[in-house]
JSON list of C-alpha atoms in Angstrom, two decimals:
[
{"chain": "A", "resi": 824, "resn": "MET", "atom": "CA", "xyz": [37.23, 10.84, 44.10]},
{"chain": "A", "resi": 825, "resn": "ALA", "atom": "CA", "xyz": [36.30, 14.41, 44.18]},
{"chain": "A", "resi": 826, "resn": "ALA", "atom": "CA", "xyz": [38.65, 16.35, 40.91]},
{"chain": "A", "resi": 827, "resn": "ASN", "atom": "CA", "xyz": [41.84, 18.38, 42.88]},
{"chain": "A", "resi": 828, "resn": "ARG", "atom": "CA", "xyz": [40.70, 17.74, 45.87]},
{"chain": "A", "resi": 829, "resn": "TYR", "atom": "CA", "xyz": [41.39, 13.84, 47.29]},
{"chain": "A", "resi": 830, "resn": "THR", "atom": "CA", "xyz": [41.11, 10.22, 45.77]},
{"chain": "A", "resi": 831, "resn": "ARG", "atom": "CA", "xyz": [39.36, 7.42, 48.62]},
{"chain": "A", "resi": 832, "resn": "VAL", "atom": "CA", "xyz": [40.96, 4.18, 48.12]},
{"chain": "A", "resi": 833, "resn": "ALA", "atom": "CA", "xyz": [37.76, 1.57, 49.12]},
{"chain": "A", "resi": 834, "resn": "GLY", "atom": "CA", "xyz": [38.81, -0.91, 52.01]},
{"chain": "A", "resi": 835, "resn": "LEU", "atom": "CA", "xyz": [37.55, -4.50, 51.42]},
{"chain": "A", "resi": 836, "resn": "SER", "atom": "CA", "xyz": [34.57, -5.48, 52.78]},
{"chain": "A", "resi": 837, "resn": "GLY", "atom": "CA", "xyz": [33.62, -9.33, 54.22]},
{"chain": "A", "resi": 838, "resn": "ALA", "atom": "CA", "xyz": [30.19, -7.40, 54.59]},
{"chain": "A", "resi": 839, "resn": "ALA", "atom": "CA", "xyz": [30.12, -6.01, 51.21]},
{"chain": "A", "resi": 840, "resn": "HIS", "atom": "CA", "xyz": [31.24, -9.20, 49.57]},
{"chain": "A", "resi": 841, "resn": "ASP", "atom": "CA", "xyz": [28.87, -12.05, 50.84]},
{"chain": "A", "resi": 842, "resn": "GLU", "atom": "CA", "xyz": [26.06, -9.04, 49.82]},
{"chain": "A", "resi": 843, "resn": "ALA", "atom": "CA", "xyz": [27.06, -8.37, 46.48]},
{"chain": "A", "resi": 844, "resn": "ALA", "atom": "CA", "xyz": [27.88, -12.85, 46.09]},
{"chain": "A", "resi": 845, "resn": "ALA", "atom": "CA", "xyz": [23.72, -13.30, 47.18]},
{"chain": "A", "resi": 846, "resn": "LEU", "atom": "CA", "xyz": [22.89, -10.75, 43.94]},
{"chain": "A", "resi": 847, "resn": "LEU", "atom": "CA", "xyz": [25.21, -12.22, 41.47]},
{"chain": "A", "resi": 848, "resn": "ASP", "atom": "CA", "xyz": [24.30, -15.85, 42.30]},
{"chain": "A", "resi": 849, "resn": "ALA", "atom": "CA", "xyz": [21.01, -15.00, 41.31]},
{"chain": "A", "resi": 850, "resn": "LEU", "atom": "CA", "xyz": [22.24, -13.57, 38.53]},
{"chain": "A", "resi": 851, "resn": "HIS", "atom": "CA", "xyz": [24.43, -16.53, 37.25]},
{"chain": "A", "resi": 852, "resn": "SER", "atom": "CA", "xyz": [21.58, -18.67, 37.76]},
{"chain": "A", "resi": 853, "resn": "ALA", "atom": "CA", "xyz": [19.28, -16.61, 35.89]},
{"chain": "A", "resi": 854, "resn": "ALA", "atom": "CA", "xyz": [22.18, -16.91, 32.88]},
{"chain": "A", "resi": 855, "resn": "ILE", "atom": "CA", "xyz": [22.69, -20.37, 33.32]},
{"chain": "A", "resi": 856, "resn": "ALA", "atom": "CA", "xyz": [19.57, -21.46, 33.02]},
{"chain": "A", "resi": 857, "resn": "ASN", "atom": "CA", "xyz": [19.21, -19.68, 30.46]},
{"chain": "A", "resi": 858, "resn": "ALA", "atom": "CA", "xyz": [22.07, -20.46, 28.53]},
{"chain": "A", "resi": 859, "resn": "ASP", "atom": "CA", "xyz": [20.57, -21.70, 25.39]},
{"chain": "A", "resi": 860, "resn": "ALA", "atom": "CA", "xyz": [19.76, -17.25, 24.34]},
{"chain": "A", "resi": 861, "resn": "ALA", "atom": "CA", "xyz": [23.74, -17.68, 24.13]},
{"chain": "A", "resi": 862, "resn": "PRO", "atom": "CA", "xyz": [25.60, -18.05, 20.80]},
{"chain": "A", "resi": 863, "resn": "ALA", "atom": "CA", "xyz": [27.12, -22.50, 20.52]},
{"chain": "A", "resi": 864, "resn": "THR", "atom": "CA", "xyz": [30.07, -20.85, 20.95]},
{"chain": "A", "resi": 865, "resn": "ALA", "atom": "CA", "xyz": [30.26, -18.92, 23.98]},
{"chain": "A", "resi": 866, "resn": "ARG", "atom": "CA", "xyz": [28.54, -21.94, 25.84]},
{"chain": "A", "resi": 867, "resn": "LYS", "atom": "CA", "xyz": [31.57, -23.81, 24.42]},
{"chain": "A", "resi": 868, "resn": "ALA", "atom": "CA", "xyz": [33.76, -21.90, 25.93]},
{"chain": "A", "resi": 869, "resn": "ALA", "atom": "CA", "xyz": [31.91, -21.07, 28.96]},
{"chain": "A", "resi": 870, "resn": "ALA", "atom": "CA", "xyz": [32.01, -25.28, 29.91]},
{"chain": "A", "resi": 871, "resn": "LYS", "atom": "CA", "xyz": [35.27, -25.61, 29.04]},
{"chain": "A", "resi": 872, "resn": "LEU", "atom": "CA", "xyz": [36.69, -22.35, 31.47]},
{"chain": "A", "resi": 873, "resn": "GLY", "atom": "CA", "xyz": [33.97, -23.84, 34.12]},
{"chain": "A", "resi": 874, "resn": "ARG", "atom": "CA", "xyz": [35.72, -27.66, 33.41]},
{"chain": "A", "resi": 875, "resn": "ASP", "atom": "CA", "xyz": [39.04, -25.82, 33.61]},
{"chain": "A", "resi": 876, "resn": "ALA", "atom": "CA", "xyz": [38.20, -24.24, 36.81]},
{"chain": "A", "resi": 877, "resn": "ALA", "atom": "CA", "xyz": [36.75, -27.42, 38.90]},
{"chain": "A", "resi": 878, "resn": "ASP", "atom": "CA", "xyz": [39.93, -28.63, 40.70]},
{"chain": "A", "resi": 879, "resn": "ALA", "atom": "CA", "xyz": [41.61, -24.75, 41.43]},
{"chain": "A", "resi": 880, "resn": "LEU", "atom": "CA", "xyz": [38.09, -23.98, 43.59]},
{"chain": "A", "resi": 881, "resn": "ALA", "atom": "CA", "xyz": [38.51, -27.56, 44.99]},
{"chain": "A", "resi": 882, "resn": "ALA", "atom": "CA", "xyz": [41.94, -25.80, 46.15]},
{"chain": "A", "resi": 883, "resn": "HIS", "atom": "CA", "xyz": [40.04, -22.53, 47.07]},
{"chain": "A", "resi": 884, "resn": "ASP", "atom": "CA", "xyz": [41.61, -20.59, 44.74]},
{"chain": "A", "resi": 885, "resn": "LEU", "atom": "CA", "xyz": [40.11, -17.43, 44.50]},
{"chain": "A", "resi": 886, "resn": "ALA", "atom": "CA", "xyz": [41.74, -16.49, 40.54]},
{"chain": "A", "resi": 887, "resn": "ALA", "atom": "CA", "xyz": [39.99, -19.73, 40.04]},
{"chain": "A", "resi": 888, "resn": "TYR", "atom": "CA", "xyz": [36.86, -17.84, 42.08]},
{"chain": "A", "resi": 889, "resn": "ARG", "atom": "CA", "xyz": [37.34, -14.58, 39.65]},
{"chain": "A", "resi": 890, "resn": "ALA", "atom": "CA", "xyz": [37.97, -16.89, 36.23]},
{"chain": "A", "resi": 891, "resn": "LEU", "atom": "CA", "xyz": [34.69, -18.71, 37.24]},
{"chain": "A", "resi": 892, "resn": "LEU", "atom": "CA", "xyz": [32.88, -15.33, 37.61]},
{"chain": "A", "resi": 893, "resn": "ASP", "atom": "CA", "xyz": [34.35, -13.80, 34.16]},
{"chain": "A", "resi": 894, "resn": "ALA", "atom": "CA", "xyz": [33.53, -16.86, 32.72]},
{"chain": "A", "resi": 895, "resn": "VAL", "atom": "CA", "xyz": [29.29, -16.75, 33.42]},
{"chain": "A", "resi": 896, "resn": "GLY", "atom": "CA", "xyz": [30.18, -12.84, 32.70]},
{"chain": "A", "resi": 897, "resn": "ALA", "atom": "CA", "xyz": [30.90, -13.36, 29.66]},
{"chain": "A", "resi": 898, "resn": "LEU", "atom": "CA", "xyz": [27.58, -16.52, 28.88]},
{"chain": "A", "resi": 899, "resn": "VAL", "atom": "CA", "xyz": [25.65, -13.42, 30.22]},
{"chain": "A", "resi": 900, "resn": "VAL", "atom": "CA", "xyz": [27.36, -10.90, 27.76]},
{"chain": "A", "resi": 901, "resn": "ALA", "atom": "CA", "xyz": [26.66, -13.85, 24.89]},
{"chain": "A", "resi": 902, "resn": "GLN", "atom": "CA", "xyz": [22.90, -13.59, 25.75]},
{"chain": "A", "resi": 903, "resn": "GLY", "atom": "CA", "xyz": [22.43, -10.01, 24.45]},
{"chain": "A", "resi": 904, "resn": "ASN", "atom": "CA", "xyz": [20.84, -8.05, 27.12]},
{"chain": "A", "resi": 905, "resn": "ALA", "atom": "CA", "xyz": [22.60, -5.20, 27.64]},
{"chain": "A", "resi": 906, "resn": "LEU", "atom": "CA", "xyz": [20.92, -3.59, 30.85]},
{"chain": "A", "resi": 907, "resn": "TYR", "atom": "CA", "xyz": [21.68, -7.18, 31.68]},
{"chain": "A", "resi": 908, "resn": "ALA", "atom": "CA", "xyz": [25.00, -7.97, 31.29]},
{"chain": "A", "resi": 909, "resn": "ALA", "atom": "CA", "xyz": [25.76, -4.34, 32.50]},
{"chain": "A", "resi": 910, "resn": "THR", "atom": "CA", "xyz": [24.22, -5.22, 36.27]},
{"chain": "A", "resi": 911, "resn": "GLU", "atom": "CA", "xyz": [26.21, -8.68, 35.75]},
{"chain": "A", "resi": 912, "resn": "ARG", "atom": "CA", "xyz": [28.79, -6.42, 35.92]},
{"chain": "A", "resi": 913, "resn": "ALA", "atom": "CA", "xyz": [28.57, -4.14, 37.86]},
{"chain": "A", "resi": 914, "resn": "VAL", "atom": "CA", "xyz": [27.94, -6.47, 40.84]},
{"chain": "A", "resi": 915, "resn": "ARG", "atom": "CA", "xyz": [30.70, -9.11, 40.14]},
{"chain": "A", "resi": 916, "resn": "GLY", "atom": "CA", "xyz": [33.22, -5.90, 40.04]},
{"chain": "A", "resi": 917, "resn": "ARG", "atom": "CA", "xyz": [32.27, -6.06, 43.91]},
{"chain": "A", "resi": 918, "resn": "VAL", "atom": "CA", "xyz": [32.20, -9.30, 44.58]},
{"chain": "A", "resi": 919, "resn": "ALA", "atom": "CA", "xyz": [35.80, -10.04, 42.83]},
{"chain": "A", "resi": 920, "resn": "PHE", "atom": "CA", "xyz": [36.98, -7.34, 44.89]},
{"chain": "A", "resi": 921, "resn": "HIS", "atom": "CA", "xyz": [36.01, -7.98, 47.84]},
{"chain": "A", "resi": 922, "resn": "ALA", "atom": "CA", "xyz": [36.21, -11.91, 47.80]},
{"chain": "A", "resi": 923, "resn": "ALA", "atom": "CA", "xyz": [39.83, -10.99, 49.59]},
{"chain": "A", "resi": 924, "resn": "ALA", "atom": "CA", "xyz": [38.55, -9.33, 52.58]},
{"chain": "A", "resi": 925, "resn": "GLU", "atom": "CA", "xyz": [39.44, -11.66, 55.37]},
{"chain": "A", "resi": 926, "resn": "ASP", "atom": "CA", "xyz": [36.03, -12.04, 56.72]},
{"chain": "A", "resi": 927, "resn": "ALA", "atom": "CA", "xyz": [35.20, -12.31, 53.37]},
{"chain": "A", "resi": 928, "resn": "HIS", "atom": "CA", "xyz": [32.13, -15.47, 52.97]},
{"chain": "A", "resi": 929, "resn": "VAL", "atom": "CA", "xyz": [32.98, -17.50, 49.87]},
{"chain": "A", "resi": 930, "resn": "ASP", "atom": "CA", "xyz": [31.09, -20.82, 48.75]},
{"chain": "A", "resi": 931, "resn": "TRP", "atom": "CA", "xyz": [33.42, -22.76, 47.48]},
{"chain": "A", "resi": 932, "resn": "ASP", "atom": "CA", "xyz": [30.04, -25.30, 47.22]},
{"chain": "A", "resi": 933, "resn": "ALA", "atom": "CA", "xyz": [27.96, -23.21, 45.20]},
{"chain": "A", "resi": 934, "resn": "ALA", "atom": "CA", "xyz": [31.22, -22.18, 43.31]},
{"chain": "A", "resi": 935, "resn": "ARG", "atom": "CA", "xyz": [31.98, -26.08, 42.79]},
{"chain": "A", "resi": 936, "resn": "ARG", "atom": "CA", "xyz": [28.40, -26.37, 41.61]},
{"chain": "A", "resi": 937, "resn": "THR", "atom": "CA", "xyz": [28.15, -23.18, 39.12]},
{"chain": "A", "resi": 938, "resn": "ALA", "atom": "CA", "xyz": [31.59, -24.49, 37.89]},
{"chain": "A", "resi": 939, "resn": "ASP", "atom": "CA", "xyz": [29.68, -28.01, 36.95]},
{"chain": "A", "resi": 940, "resn": "ALA", "atom": "CA", "xyz": [26.66, -26.28, 35.86]},
{"chain": "A", "resi": 941, "resn": "LEU", "atom": "CA", "xyz": [28.75, -24.94, 32.78]},
{"chain": "A", "resi": 942, "resn": "ALA", "atom": "CA", "xyz": [30.71, -27.54, 32.87]},
{"chain": "A", "resi": 943, "resn": "SER", "atom": "CA", "xyz": [27.78, -29.46, 31.31]},
{"chain": "A", "resi": 944, "resn": "LEU", "atom": "CA", "xyz": [26.39, -26.75, 29.04]}
]
């Protein structure tokens, strides 16, 4: 965006989704592995959201995918590392936006594994 000149609207890109999703998967895996750093209330909330998302993910529901990403994002925030949380939030936003691209390769099996991992917290 340039003041008094123009606004550029970002287009959807499957490649952008896939690239960011690979990084987000690593960030989320670390967050789940270190879930003990989050308060019990945050772990319980994440577990509930993981259980709630499971069936919708099996149906390849994009809204459930985004909700799952947000659930892990809340767990990251609860762990108290501001830099980690800011990085995760930026990458998650990119993944959530570009997931709607026709050529995005959402790994539904990996999403289901993430939901199961959250549910077991």
